[in-house]
C-alpha positions as a Markdown table, in Angstrom:
| # | Residue | x | y | z |
|---|---|---|---|---|
| 1 | Met | 12.6 | -9.8 | -4.7 |
| 2 | Lys | 11.0 | -10.7 | -7.9 |
| 3 | Ala | 8.1 | -11.0 | -6.4 |
| 4 | Leu | 8.3 | -7.3 | -5.2 |
| 5 | Ala | 9.0 | -5.7 | -8.5 |
| 6 | Leu | 5.8 | -7.7 | -10.1 |
| 7 | Val | 3.8 | -6.0 | -7.5 |
| 8 | Val | 5.8 | -2.2 | -8.1 |
| 9 | Ala | 5.2 | -3.0 | -11.5 |
| 10 | Cys | 1.6 | -4.5 | -11.9 |
| 11 | Ala | 0.9 | -0.9 | -9.6 |
| 12 | Ala | 2.6 | 1.7 | -11.6 |
| 13 | Thr | 0.9 | 0.1 | -14.9 |
| 14 | Gly | -2.3 | 0.0 | -13.1 |
| 15 | Ala | -1.9 | 4.1 | -11.8 |
| 16 | Leu | -0.9 | 4.8 | -15.5 |
| 17 | Leu | -4.0 | 3.1 | -16.8 |
| 18 | Ala | -6.1 | 4.9 | -14.3 |
| 19 | Gly | -4.3 | 8.2 | -15.9 |
| 20 | Cys | -5.0 | 7.6 | -18.6 |
| 21 | Ser | -8.7 | 6.6 | -18.5 |
| 22 | Ser | -10.0 | 9.8 | -16.3 |
| 23 | Thr | -11.9 | 12.1 | -18.6 |
| 24 | Pro | -11.0 | 16.1 | -19.1 |
| 25 | Lys | -12.8 | 18.5 | -16.9 |
| 26 | Pro | -14.9 | 20.6 | -19.6 |
| 27 | Thr | -12.7 | 24.0 | -19.6 |
| 28 | Asn | -14.0 | 27.9 | -20.9 |
| 29 | Lys | -10.7 | 27.8 | -23.5 |
| 30 | Asp | -10.6 | 28.1 | -26.5 |
| 31 | Asp | -9.7 | 25.7 | -29.0 |
| 32 | Ser | -10.4 | 26.9 | -32.7 |
| 33 | Ala | -7.9 | 29.6 | -32.2 |
| 34 | Phe | -5.1 | 27.8 | -33.8 |
| 35 | Thr | -2.7 | 29.4 | -36.5 |
| 36 | Tyr | -0.5 | 28.2 | -38.4 |
| 37 | Leu | 2.8 | 29.3 | -38.2 |
| 38 | Phe | 2.9 | 30.9 | -40.9 |
| 39 | Asp | 0.3 | 32.6 | -40.3 |
| 40 | Arg | 1.6 | 34.1 | -37.7 |
| 41 | Lys | 2.2 | 38.4 | -37.7 |
| 42 | Pro | 5.5 | 38.7 | -36.4 |
| 43 | Asn | 6.5 | 42.2 | -34.5 |
| 44 | Trp | 6.2 | 44.6 | -38.1 |
| 45 | Thr | 8.7 | 47.5 | -37.1 |
| 46 | Glu | 8.7 | 50.4 | -39.9 |
| 47 | Asn | 11.6 | 51.8 | -41.1 |
| 48 | Lys | 12.5 | 55.1 | -40.0 |
| 49 | Val | 12.3 | 57.8 | -43.2 |
| 50 | Asp | 15.3 | 60.1 | -41.6 |
| 51 | Ala | 15.2 | 62.0 | -45.5 |
| 52 | Leu | 13.1 | 63.1 | -47.2 |
| 53 | Pro | 13.9 | 63.1 | -51.2 |
| 54 | Ser | 14.4 | 66.2 | -53.7 |
| 55 | Leu | 12.1 | 67.4 | -54.7 |
| 56 | Pro | 10.3 | 66.2 | -58.5 |
| 57 | Leu | 11.6 | 67.5 | -61.7 |
| 58 | Ala | 9.7 | 66.6 | -65.1 |
| 59 | Gly | 12.5 | 64.5 | -66.8 |
| 60 | Asn | 12.1 | 62.0 | -63.9 |
| 61 | Leu | 8.3 | 61.2 | -63.9 |
| 62 | Ile | 6.9 | 58.3 | -65.3 |
| 63 | Gln | 3.5 | 58.3 | -66.2 |
| 64 | Phe | 0.9 | 55.4 | -65.4 |
| 65 | Asp | -2.7 | 55.0 | -65.8 |
| 66 | Val | -5.7 | 54.9 | -62.6 |
| 67 | Ser | -8.5 | 55.5 | -64.2 |
| 68 | Gly | -10.4 | 56.4 | -67.9 |
| 69 | Asn | -12.5 | 58.0 | -65.7 |
| 70 | Thr | -11.0 | 60.9 | -64.2 |
| 71 | Pro | -9.3 | 64.3 | -66.1 |
| 72 | Leu | -6.5 | 64.5 | -63.9 |
| 73 | Thr | -3.2 | 62.4 | -64.7 |
| 74 | Phe | -1.1 | 60.9 | -62.8 |
| 75 | Ala | 3.1 | 60.6 | -62.7 |
| 76 | Leu | 5.7 | 59.1 | -59.9 |
| 77 | Asp | 9.0 | 60.9 | -59.5 |
| 78 | Ser | 12.0 | 57.8 | -60.4 |
| 79 | Lys | 14.4 | 59.2 | -58.6 |
| 80 | Ser | 12.3 | 58.8 | -55.1 |
| 81 | Leu | 11.0 | 55.0 | -55.4 |
| 82 | Thr | 12.5 | 53.0 | -52.8 |
| 83 | Val | 12.1 | 49.2 | -51.3 |
| 84 | Gly | 12.5 | 49.1 | -48.0 |
| 85 | Asp | 13.1 | 45.9 | -46.2 |
| 86 | Asp | 9.9 | 46.6 | -43.9 |
| 87 | Gly | 7.8 | 46.3 | -47.2 |
| 88 | Val | 7.1 | 49.4 | -48.0 |
| 89 | Val | 7.7 | 51.1 | -51.5 |
| 90 | Arg | 8.0 | 54.6 | -51.0 |
| 91 | Tyr | 7.6 | 57.2 | -53.8 |
| 92 | Thr | 6.9 | 60.9 | -54.7 |
| 93 | Val | 3.8 | 61.3 | -56.9 |
| 94 | Val | 2.7 | 64.4 | -58.9 |
| 95 | Val | -1.5 | 64.2 | -59.4 |
| 96 | Thr | -1.8 | 67.0 | -62.0 |
| 97 | Ser | -4.8 | 68.5 | -62.5 |
| 98 | Pro | -6.6 | 69.7 | -66.4 |
| 99 | Ser | -6.3 | 73.2 | -65.7 |
| 100 | Gly | -2.1 | 72.6 | -64.7 |
| 101 | Ala | -2.1 | 72.1 | -61.0 |
| 102 | His | -0.5 | 70.0 | -59.3 |
| 103 | Asn | -0.7 | 68.0 | -55.8 |
| 104 | Val | 2.8 | 66.3 | -54.8 |
| 105 | Asn | 3.3 | 64.2 | -52.2 |
| 106 | Tyr | 5.8 | 61.7 | -50.9 |
| 107 | Glu | 3.9 | 58.5 | -50.2 |
| 108 | Gly | 4.3 | 54.9 | -49.4 |
| 109 | Ile | 2.8 | 51.7 | -49.3 |
| 110 | Arg | 2.6 | 49.0 | -47.3 |
| 111 | Cys | 2.4 | 45.3 | -49.2 |
| 112 | Asp | 1.8 | 43.1 | -46.6 |
| 113 | Thr | -1.2 | 45.0 | -45.1 |
| 114 | Tyr | -2.7 | 47.0 | -48.5 |
| 115 | Glu | -2.7 | 50.3 | -46.5 |
| 116 | Trp | -1.0 | 53.4 | -47.7 |
| 117 | Arg | 0.6 | 56.3 | -45.8 |
| 118 | Gln | 1.7 | 60.0 | -46.5 |
| 119 | Tyr | 5.1 | 61.1 | -45.4 |
| 120 | Ala | 5.5 | 64.6 | -46.7 |
| 121 | Ala | 3.7 | 67.1 | -49.5 |
| 122 | Leu | 4.4 | 70.2 | -51.2 |
| 123 | Asn | 4.7 | 73.5 | -48.9 |
| 124 | Ala | 2.6 | 76.1 | -50.0 |
| 125 | Asp | 5.7 | 77.9 | -51.1 |
| 126 | His | 6.3 | 75.2 | -53.9 |
| 127 | Asp | 9.8 | 75.0 | -52.6 |
| 128 | Gly | 10.1 | 72.0 | -50.4 |
| 129 | Trp | 8.7 | 69.4 | -48.5 |
| 130 | Asp | 5.6 | 69.5 | -45.7 |
| 131 | Asp | 5.8 | 66.7 | -43.3 |
| 132 | Thr | 2.8 | 68.3 | -40.9 |
| 133 | Val | 0.8 | 66.7 | -43.2 |
| 134 | Ala | 1.7 | 63.3 | -42.4 |
| 135 | Thr | -0.5 | 60.5 | -41.7 |
| 136 | Gln | -0.9 | 56.8 | -40.2 |
| 137 | Phe | -1.3 | 53.5 | -41.9 |
| 138 | Thr | -4.4 | 53.3 | -43.7 |
| 139 | Arg | -6.6 | 51.3 | -45.8 |
| 140 | Ile | -6.2 | 51.5 | -49.8 |
| 141 | Glu | -9.6 | 52.4 | -51.1 |
| 142 | Asp | -10.0 | 50.9 | -54.2 |
| 143 | Ser | -13.2 | 52.0 | -55.6 |
| 144 | Thr | -12.4 | 55.9 | -55.4 |
| 145 | Leu | -12.4 | 57.5 | -59.0 |
| 146 | Asn | -8.5 | 59.0 | -58.0 |
| 147 | Gly | -7.5 | 56.1 | -56.6 |
| 148 | Tyr | -3.9 | 55.9 | -57.9 |
| 149 | Gln | -2.7 | 54.4 | -54.5 |
| 150 | Ala | -4.7 | 51.1 | -55.6 |
| 151 | Ser | -3.4 | 51.4 | -59.3 |
| 152 | Leu | 0.2 | 51.4 | -58.2 |
| 153 | Tyr | 0.0 | 48.4 | -56.1 |
| 154 | Gln | -2.1 | 46.2 | -57.9 |
| 155 | Asp | -0.3 | 46.9 | -61.6 |
| 156 | Tyr | 3.1 | 47.5 | -60.2 |
| 157 | Phe | 4.2 | 47.8 | -57.1 |
| 158 | Cys | 3.2 | 44.4 | -54.6 |
| 159 | Ala | 1.9 | 40.6 | -55.3 |
| 160 | Asn | 1.1 | 38.1 | -53.2 |
| 161 | Lys | 1.7 | 40.9 | -50.2 |
| 162 | Ile | 5.9 | 41.3 | -51.2 |
| 163 | Pro | 7.0 | 44.2 | -53.2 |
| 164 | Thr | 7.3 | 43.0 | -56.9 |
| 165 | Gly | 10.9 | 43.7 | -56.8 |
| 166 | Thr | 13.3 | 45.9 | -56.5 |
| 167 | Ala | 13.2 | 50.0 | -57.2 |
| 168 | Lys | 15.0 | 48.8 | -60.2 |
| 169 | Gln | 12.7 | 46.0 | -61.6 |
| 170 | Ile | 9.4 | 48.4 | -60.4 |
| 171 | Leu | 10.9 | 51.3 | -62.6 |
| 172 | Glu | 11.6 | 49.7 | -65.7 |
| 173 | Asn | 7.9 | 48.0 | -65.6 |
| 174 | Met | 6.2 | 51.2 | -65.6 |
| 175 | Arg | 8.1 | 52.4 | -68.0 |
| 176 | Tyr | 7.3 | 50.1 | -70.6 |
| 177 | Lys | 3.7 | 49.8 | -68.8 |
| 178 | Arg | 4.0 | 46.7 | -67.6 |
| 179 | Thr | 1.4 | 46.1 | -65.3 |
| 180 | Ala | 0.7 | 42.5 | -63.5 |
| 181 | Ala | -2.0 | 42.0 | -65.5 |
| 182 | Ser | -0.3 | 41.9 | -68.4 |
| 183 | Gln | 2.1 | 39.5 | -67.3 |
| 184 | Ile | 0.3 | 37.0 | -66.7 |
| 185 | Arg | 0.4 | 33.9 | -69.7 |
């Protein structure tokens, strides 16, 4: 009986060693496609924008700097700023030319991808929103003279691919001109 058990154990060990010593067959599989768990992109879904904010009032506008080389002025409507749990900061921006002409847009900046989109613009009658001008998310352009989305992203809205805080915190930083660069110690 002991001899039979010994023979079975030797056969099993031999089979196990034979399996370990076989060389793997070459494959065309790309093993370099490794990604760390935290680098994997989850399935992102944008929050639905059901209602547009009220049109901005002059008393609710907070001016912010974009470039010393542009004649335009830029302001954000403090009543429209929201920070969604989808990582998108939504706001109304008012761009004013030296002659007094205004562009008013309701937009969103997605912090994790450095992208922005337009949801609506002031209609031709200047009494409501026109949502037919809505766009999809596109990459923010850093080098444009009037690239206010880049200024908002970098100075106030986003850090490390996430919003810098609640709407209240962002607005406080904008009121006191506390940009991301000014807070580095």
